[in-house]
CSV table of C-alpha atoms and ligand atoms in Angstrom, one decimal:
chain,number,residue,atom,x,y,z
A,190,MET,CA,0.0,0.0,0.0
A,191,GLY,CA,1.3,3.4,-0.9
A,192,ASP,CA,-1.0,5.3,1.4
A,193,PRO,CA,-2.8,3.1,4.0
A,194,HIS,CA,-4.6,6.1,5.4
A,195,ARG,CA,-6.3,6.9,2.1
A,196,VAL,CA,-7.3,3.3,1.7
A,197,GLU,CA,-8.8,3.2,5.1
A,198,GLU,CA,-10.8,6.4,4.5
A,199,ILE,CA,-12.1,5.3,1.1
A,200,ILE,CA,-13.2,1.9,2.5
A,201,LYS,CA,-15.0,3.7,5.4
A,202,THR,CA,-16.8,6.1,3.1
A,203,MET,CA,-17.8,3.4,0.7
A,204,GLN,CA,-19.1,1.1,3.4
A,205,LYS,CA,-21.2,3.9,4.8
A,206,ALA,CA,-22.6,4.8,1.4
A,207,GLY,CA,-23.9,1.2,1.0
A,208,THR,CA,-23.9,-1.6,-1.5
A,209,SER,CA,-26.4,0.2,-3.8
A,210,THR,CA,-23.7,2.8,-4.6
A,211,ILE,CA,-21.0,0.3,-5.6
A,212,GLN,CA,-19.9,-1.1,-8.9
A,213,VAL,CA,-16.9,-3.4,-9.5
A,214,ILE,CA,-14.8,-2.9,-12.6
A,215,SER,CA,-12.4,-5.7,-13.4
A,216,ASP,CA,-9.9,-6.7,-16.0
A,217,PHE,CA,-10.0,-10.4,-17.0
A,218,ASP,CA,-6.7,-11.9,-18.2
A,219,MET,CA,-4.2,-12.3,-15.3
A,220,THR,CA,-6.6,-10.4,-13.0
A,221,LEU,CA,-9.6,-12.7,-12.6
A,222,THR,CA,-7.5,-15.6,-14.1
A,223,ARG,CA,-4.3,-16.8,-12.6
A,224,PHE,CA,-0.9,-15.7,-13.9
A,225,ALA,CA,0.7,-19.0,-12.9
A,226,TYR,CA,-0.2,-22.3,-11.3
A,227,ASN,CA,2.5,-24.6,-9.8
A,228,GLY,CA,5.2,-22.5,-11.4
A,229,LYS,CA,3.6,-22.8,-14.9
A,230,ARG,CA,2.2,-19.8,-16.7
A,231,CYS,CA,-1.6,-19.9,-17.2
A,232,PRO,CA,-3.1,-18.9,-20.5
A,233,THR,CA,-4.8,-15.6,-21.4
A,234,SER,CA,-8.0,-15.8,-23.4
A,235,HIS,CA,-6.0,-15.3,-26.5
A,236,ASN,CA,-3.6,-18.0,-25.5
A,237,ILE,CA,-6.4,-20.5,-24.9
A,238,LEU,CA,-7.3,-20.3,-28.5
A,239,ASP,CA,-3.7,-19.9,-29.8
A,240,ASN,CA,-2.7,-23.2,-28.1
A,241,SER,CA,-5.8,-25.1,-29.2
A,242,LYS,CA,-6.5,-27.7,-31.9
A,243,LEU,CA,-8.4,-25.0,-33.9
A,244,ILE,CA,-5.1,-23.3,-34.9
A,245,SER,CA,-2.6,-24.8,-37.4
A,246,GLU,CA,1.0,-25.3,-36.3
A,247,GLU,CA,2.2,-22.6,-38.7
A,248,CYS,CA,-0.2,-20.1,-37.2
A,249,LYS,CA,0.7,-21.1,-33.7
A,250,ALA,CA,4.3,-20.3,-34.5
A,251,GLN,CA,3.4,-16.9,-36.0
A,252,LEU,CA,1.3,-16.0,-32.9
A,253,LYS,CA,4.1,-17.1,-30.7
A,254,ASP,CA,6.5,-14.9,-32.6
A,255,LEU,CA,4.1,-12.0,-32.1
A,256,LEU,CA,3.9,-12.7,-28.4
A,257,ASN,CA,7.7,-12.8,-28.1
A,258,ILE,CA,8.0,-9.4,-29.8
A,259,TYR,CA,5.1,-7.5,-28.2
A,260,TYR,CA,4.7,-8.9,-24.7
A,261,PRO,CA,8.1,-7.6,-23.5
A,262,ILE,CA,7.0,-4.2,-24.9
A,263,GLU,CA,3.6,-4.4,-23.1
A,264,ILE,CA,5.4,-4.8,-19.7
A,265,ASP,CA,8.4,-2.6,-20.4
A,266,SER,CA,8.5,0.0,-17.6
A,267,LYS,CA,10.9,2.2,-19.6
A,268,ARG,CA,8.5,3.0,-22.4
A,269,THR,CA,5.5,5.3,-22.0
A,270,ALA,CA,1.9,4.4,-22.8
A,271,LYS,CA,2.0,6.8,-25.7
A,272,GLU,CA,5.0,4.9,-27.2
A,273,LYS,CA,3.4,1.5,-26.6
A,274,LEU,CA,-0.1,2.3,-27.9
A,275,PRO,CA,0.6,2.0,-31.7
A,276,LEU,CA,2.6,-1.1,-31.1
A,277,MET,CA,-0.2,-2.7,-29.1
A,278,VAL,CA,-2.7,-1.9,-31.8
A,279,GLU,CA,-0.3,-3.5,-34.3
A,280,TRP,CA,-0.1,-6.7,-32.1
A,281,TRP,CA,-3.8,-7.0,-31.7
A,282,THR,CA,-4.5,-6.3,-35.4
A,283,LYS,CA,-1.9,-8.9,-36.6
A,284,ALA,CA,-3.1,-11.5,-34.1
A,285,HIS,CA,-6.8,-11.1,-35.0
A,286,THR,CA,-6.0,-11.2,-38.8
A,287,LEU,CA,-4.2,-14.5,-38.2
A,288,LEU,CA,-7.1,-15.9,-36.2
A,289,VAL,CA,-9.6,-15.0,-38.9
A,290,GLN,CA,-7.5,-16.9,-41.4
A,291,GLN,CA,-8.0,-20.1,-39.3
A,292,ARG,CA,-11.7,-20.4,-40.1
A,293,ILE,CA,-12.4,-21.1,-36.4
A,294,ARG,CA,-15.7,-22.8,-35.7
A,295,LYS,CA,-18.0,-21.3,-33.0
A,296,ASP,CA,-19.3,-24.7,-31.9
A,297,LEU,CA,-15.8,-25.9,-31.0
A,298,LEU,CA,-15.0,-23.0,-28.6
A,299,GLN,CA,-16.6,-24.8,-25.6
A,300,ASP,CA,-14.3,-27.8,-26.1
A,301,VAL,CA,-11.3,-25.6,-26.5
A,302,VAL,CA,-11.9,-23.9,-23.2
A,303,ARG,CA,-12.7,-27.1,-21.4
A,304,GLU,CA,-9.5,-28.7,-22.6
A,305,SER,CA,-7.4,-25.6,-21.8
A,306,ASP,CA,-5.4,-24.7,-18.6
A,307,ALA,CA,-7.4,-21.6,-18.0
A,308,MET,CA,-7.9,-21.1,-14.3
A,309,LEU,CA,-9.7,-18.4,-12.4
A,310,ARG,CA,-7.9,-17.2,-9.2
A,311,LYS,CA,-8.5,-19.1,-6.0
A,312,GLY,CA,-11.5,-17.6,-4.3
A,313,TYR,CA,-13.3,-16.6,-7.5
A,314,GLN,CA,-16.5,-18.4,-6.5
A,315,LEU,CA,-16.9,-16.2,-3.4
A,316,PHE,CA,-16.1,-13.1,-5.4
A,317,PHE,CA,-18.7,-13.7,-8.1
A,318,ASP,CA,-21.4,-15.1,-5.8
A,319,HIS,CA,-21.0,-12.4,-3.3
A,320,LEU,CA,-21.4,-9.7,-5.9
A,321,LEU,CA,-24.6,-11.4,-7.2
A,322,GLU,CA,-26.0,-11.8,-3.7
A,323,HIS,CA,-25.6,-8.1,-3.1
A,324,SER,CA,-26.8,-7.1,-6.6
A,325,ILE,CA,-23.5,-5.3,-7.3
A,326,PRO,CA,-22.7,-5.1,-11.0
A,327,LEU,CA,-19.4,-6.6,-12.1
A,328,LEU,CA,-18.1,-5.1,-15.3
A,329,ILE,CA,-15.4,-7.0,-17.0
A,330,PHE,CA,-13.3,-5.0,-19.5
A,331,SER,CA,-11.0,-7.1,-21.5
A,332,ALA,CA,-8.7,-6.7,-24.4
A,333,GLY,CA,-8.8,-10.5,-24.7
A,334,LEU,CA,-11.4,-12.5,-26.6
A,335,GLY,CA,-15.0,-12.1,-25.3
A,336,ASP,CA,-16.3,-15.4,-26.7
A,337,VAL,CA,-13.5,-17.3,-24.9
A,338,LEU,CA,-13.6,-15.5,-21.6
A,339,GLU,CA,-17.4,-15.8,-21.3
A,340,GLU,CA,-17.0,-19.5,-21.8
A,341,VAL,CA,-14.4,-19.6,-19.0
A,342,ILE,CA,-16.7,-18.0,-16.5
A,343,ARG,CA,-19.7,-20.0,-17.8
A,344,GLN,CA,-17.9,-23.2,-17.3
A,345,ALA,CA,-16.9,-22.1,-13.9
A,346,GLY,CA,-20.6,-21.6,-13.1
A,347,VAL,CA,-20.2,-17.9,-12.3
A,348,PHE,CA,-21.6,-16.1,-15.3
A,349,HIS,CA,-24.3,-14.5,-13.2
A,350,PRO,CA,-26.8,-11.9,-14.6
A,351,ASN,CA,-25.0,-9.1,-12.8
A,352,VAL,CA,-21.8,-9.7,-14.9
A,353,LYS,CA,-21.4,-7.6,-18.0
A,354,VAL,CA,-18.5,-8.2,-20.4
A,355,PHE,CA,-17.0,-5.6,-22.7
A,356,SER,CA,-14.4,-7.2,-25.0
A,357,ASN,CA,-13.5,-8.3,-28.5
A,358,TYR,CA,-16.2,-10.5,-29.9
A,359,MET,CA,-16.0,-12.7,-32.9
A,360,ASP,CA,-18.3,-12.4,-35.9
A,361,PHE,CA,-19.3,-15.7,-37.4
A,362,ASP,CA,-20.8,-16.4,-40.8
A,363,GLU,CA,-24.0,-18.3,-41.3
A,364,THR,CA,-22.2,-21.6,-41.1
A,365,GLY,CA,-20.6,-20.7,-37.8
A,366,VAL,CA,-17.1,-19.9,-39.1
A,367,LEU,CA,-15.2,-16.9,-37.8
A,368,LYS,CA,-15.2,-14.2,-40.5
A,369,ALA,CA,-14.1,-11.1,-38.6
A,370,PHE,CA,-14.2,-9.3,-35.2
A,371,LYS,CA,-17.1,-7.1,-34.3
A,372,GLY,CA,-17.0,-3.4,-33.7
A,373,GLU,CA,-14.0,-1.4,-32.6
A,374,LEU,CA,-10.8,-3.2,-31.5
A,375,ILE,CA,-10.3,-3.2,-27.8
A,376,HIS,CA,-6.7,-3.2,-26.8
A,377,ILE,CA,-5.1,-2.6,-23.4
A,378,TYR,CA,-5.2,1.2,-23.7
A,379,ASN,CA,-8.8,1.9,-24.7
A,380,LYS,CA,-10.9,-0.2,-22.2
A,381,ARG,CA,-13.1,2.2,-20.4
A,382,GLU,CA,-16.6,2.7,-19.0
A,383,GLY,CA,-17.3,6.0,-20.8
A,384,SER,CA,-17.6,4.2,-24.1
A,385,LEU,CA,-20.1,1.8,-22.7
A,386,LEU,CA,-22.4,4.4,-21.2
A,387,ASN,CA,-22.5,6.3,-24.5
A,388,THR,CA,-24.2,3.2,-26.0
A,389,GLY,CA,-27.2,3.8,-23.8
A,390,HIS,CA,-26.8,0.5,-22.2
A,391,PHE,CA,-26.1,0.0,-18.5
A,392,GLN,CA,-28.0,3.0,-17.4
A,393,GLU,CA,-28.3,1.5,-13.9
A,394,LEU,CA,-24.5,2.1,-13.5
A,395,LYS,CA,-25.1,5.9,-13.5
A,396,SER,CA,-26.3,5.8,-9.9
A,397,ARG,CA,-23.3,3.9,-8.7
A,398,HIS,CA,-20.6,6.4,-7.8
A,399,ASN,CA,-18.3,4.2,-5.9
A,400,VAL,CA,-15.9,2.0,-7.7
A,401,LEU,CA,-13.8,-1.0,-6.8
A,402,LEU,CA,-11.3,-1.4,-9.7
A,403,VAL,CA,-9.2,-4.6,-10.1
A,404,GLY,CA,-6.5,-4.9,-12.7
A,405,ASP,CA,-3.1,-6.2,-13.5
A,406,SER,CA,-1.6,-3.8,-15.9
A,407,LEU,CA,-1.2,0.0,-15.8
A,408,GLY,CA,-3.5,0.2,-18.8
A,409,ASP,CA,-6.3,-1.1,-16.6
A,410,LEU,CA,-6.3,2.0,-14.6
A,411,THR,CA,-8.4,3.9,-17.2
A,412,MET,CA,-11.2,1.4,-17.0
A,413,ALA,CA,-13.2,3.7,-14.7
A,414,ASP,CA,-12.7,6.7,-16.9
A,415,GLY,CA,-16.2,8.0,-17.8
A,416,VAL,CA,-17.9,6.6,-14.7
A,417,HIS,CA,-20.7,9.0,-14.0
A,418,GLY,CA,-20.1,11.4,-11.1
A,419,MET,CA,-17.5,9.2,-9.5
A,420,GLU,CA,-17.1,9.8,-5.8
A,421,ASN,CA,-14.6,7.2,-4.6
A,422,ILE,CA,-12.4,4.7,-6.3
A,423,LEU,CA,-10.3,2.0,-4.7
A,424,LYS,CA,-7.8,0.4,-7.1
A,425,ILE,CA,-6.4,-3.0,-6.5
A,426,GLY,CA,-3.5,-4.1,-8.7
A,427,PHE,CA,-2.0,-7.6,-9.2
A,428,LEU,CA,1.7,-7.3,-9.9
A,429,ASN,CA,2.4,-10.7,-11.5
A,430,ASP,CA,5.6,-10.2,-13.4
A,431,LYS,CA,8.8,-8.1,-13.4
A,432,VAL,CA,8.1,-7.3,-9.8
A,433,GLU,CA,11.2,-5.3,-8.7
A,434,GLU,CA,11.2,-3.2,-11.9
A,435,ARG,CA,7.6,-2.2,-11.7
A,436,LYS,CA,6.8,-2.1,-8.0
A,437,THR,CA,7.3,1.7,-7.6
A,438,ALA,CA,5.1,2.5,-10.6
A,439,TYR,CA,2.4,0.1,-9.4
A,440,LEU,CA,2.5,1.6,-5.9
A,441,ASN,CA,2.1,5.0,-7.3
A,442,ALA,CA,-0.8,4.0,-9.5
A,443,TYR,CA,-2.8,1.4,-7.4
A,444,ASP,CA,-4.0,1.9,-3.9
A,445,ILE,CA,-3.3,-1.8,-3.0
A,446,VAL,CA,-0.7,-3.8,-4.9
A,447,LEU,CA,-0.8,-7.6,-4.6
A,448,VAL,CA,2.6,-9.1,-5.4
A,449,LYS,CA,2.5,-12.6,-6.9
A,450,ASP,CA,-0.8,-13.3,-5.2
A,451,GLU,CA,-2.7,-15.9,-7.1
A,452,THR,CA,-5.9,-15.5,-5.0
A,453,MET,CA,-8.9,-13.3,-4.7
A,454,ASP,CA,-8.5,-13.1,-1.0
A,455,VAL,CA,-7.8,-9.4,-0.7
A,456,PRO,CA,-10.7,-8.3,-3.0
A,457,ASN,CA,-12.9,-10.8,-1.2
A,458,ALA,CA,-12.0,-9.5,2.2
A,459,LEU,CA,-12.7,-6.0,1.0
A,460,LEU,CA,-16.1,-6.9,-0.5
A,461,LEU,CA,-17.1,-8.8,2.7
A,462,HIS,CA,-16.3,-5.7,4.6
A,463,LEU,CA,-18.0,-3.3,2.3
A,464,THR,CA,-21.2,-5.3,2.3
A,465,ASN,CA,-21.2,-5.8,6.0
A,466,THR,CA,-23.4,-2.8,6.9
A,467,LYS,CA,-24.2,-3.9,10.5
B,559,TMP,P1,-6.0,-7.4,-20.7
B,559,TMP,O1,-5.8,-8.4,-19.6
B,559,TMP,O2,-5.6,-6.0,-20.2
B,559,TMP,O3,-7.4,-7.4,-21.1
B,559,TMP,O4,-5.1,-7.8,-21.9
B,559,TMP,C1,-5.1,-8.9,-22.6
B,559,TMP,C2,-3.8,-9.6,-22.6
B,559,TMP,O5,-3.8,-10.5,-23.7
B,559,TMP,C3,-2.6,-8.8,-22.6
B,559,TMP,O6,-1.8,-9.0,-21.5
B,559,TMP,C4,-1.8,-9.3,-23.9
B,559,TMP,C5,-2.5,-10.6,-24.1
B,559,TMP,N1,-2.5,-11.1,-25.5
B,559,TMP,C6,-2.1,-12.4,-25.8
B,559,TMP,O7,-1.7,-13.1,-24.9
B,559,TMP,N2,-2.1,-12.8,-27.1
B,559,TMP,C7,-2.4,-12.0,-28.2
B,559,TMP,O8,-2.4,-12.4,-29.3
B,559,TMP,C8,-2.8,-10.6,-27.9
B,559,TMP,C9,-3.2,-9.7,-29.0
B,559,TMP,C10,-2.8,-10.2,-26.5
B,560,MG,MG1,-4.8,-8.3,-17.7
């Protein structure tokens, strides 16, 4: 924690304001899912597909080359977001173009997720169930693949009605084969609530001025931009990789930084506290 006093004050204020004023905004990959399990990296929603039987060996190699080039840039603390932005757009555009060439079948996505090593963080059940129980909306903003990540949470049995996902969705032709991606590309630097509210959906969010934000990259911090009349925000950041190099930047940006923590224990403890109005 950079400033424990600020954290304490926000929690007190939010608890007093009550659950009807709260919304949770979360990233998906490496935030709701694990970064590693038993020392082995866990897949992102892109990786789930990239490593699957739906992708040719040649394409797998090309996607891996892209990852090897661009992931180090994504986590490079020496480059600014402005420098990284065009490169991230380049990565996403190239990866999506390759995926479209693979003629992926919609009806096989369920199997691919089932057969993958995707894992939500320990404690995810309590996190999702508790939010549902208290009718707190959970907005998931992801630069990953919407169809894949929805399937991950569906198979985990926690795709509750209070969960809304904002991500890259696949567009299938009439035979169920991937032909393109829908709408505007979402990459790590343009995920934010403002764009959602402009669509006229999610009007109920407008009365929720207190935000609990959970993310794992510095790009996740803008997810709450555009929240209507925001009063308080508490930001929890998972620092999964390149810890020493990035610790200071994370402590400056997030209120609470969780270092190599593969659980939802801290967000859960906070939620239990915020919803305990006795
Ligand atoms: P997010 O967690 O901020 O929504 O970002 C999605 C992650 O997906 C980001 O860390 C980079 C990763 N990614 C891949 O693993 N493979 C890809 O092909 C692309 C475009 C992104
Ligand atoms: Mg992430």
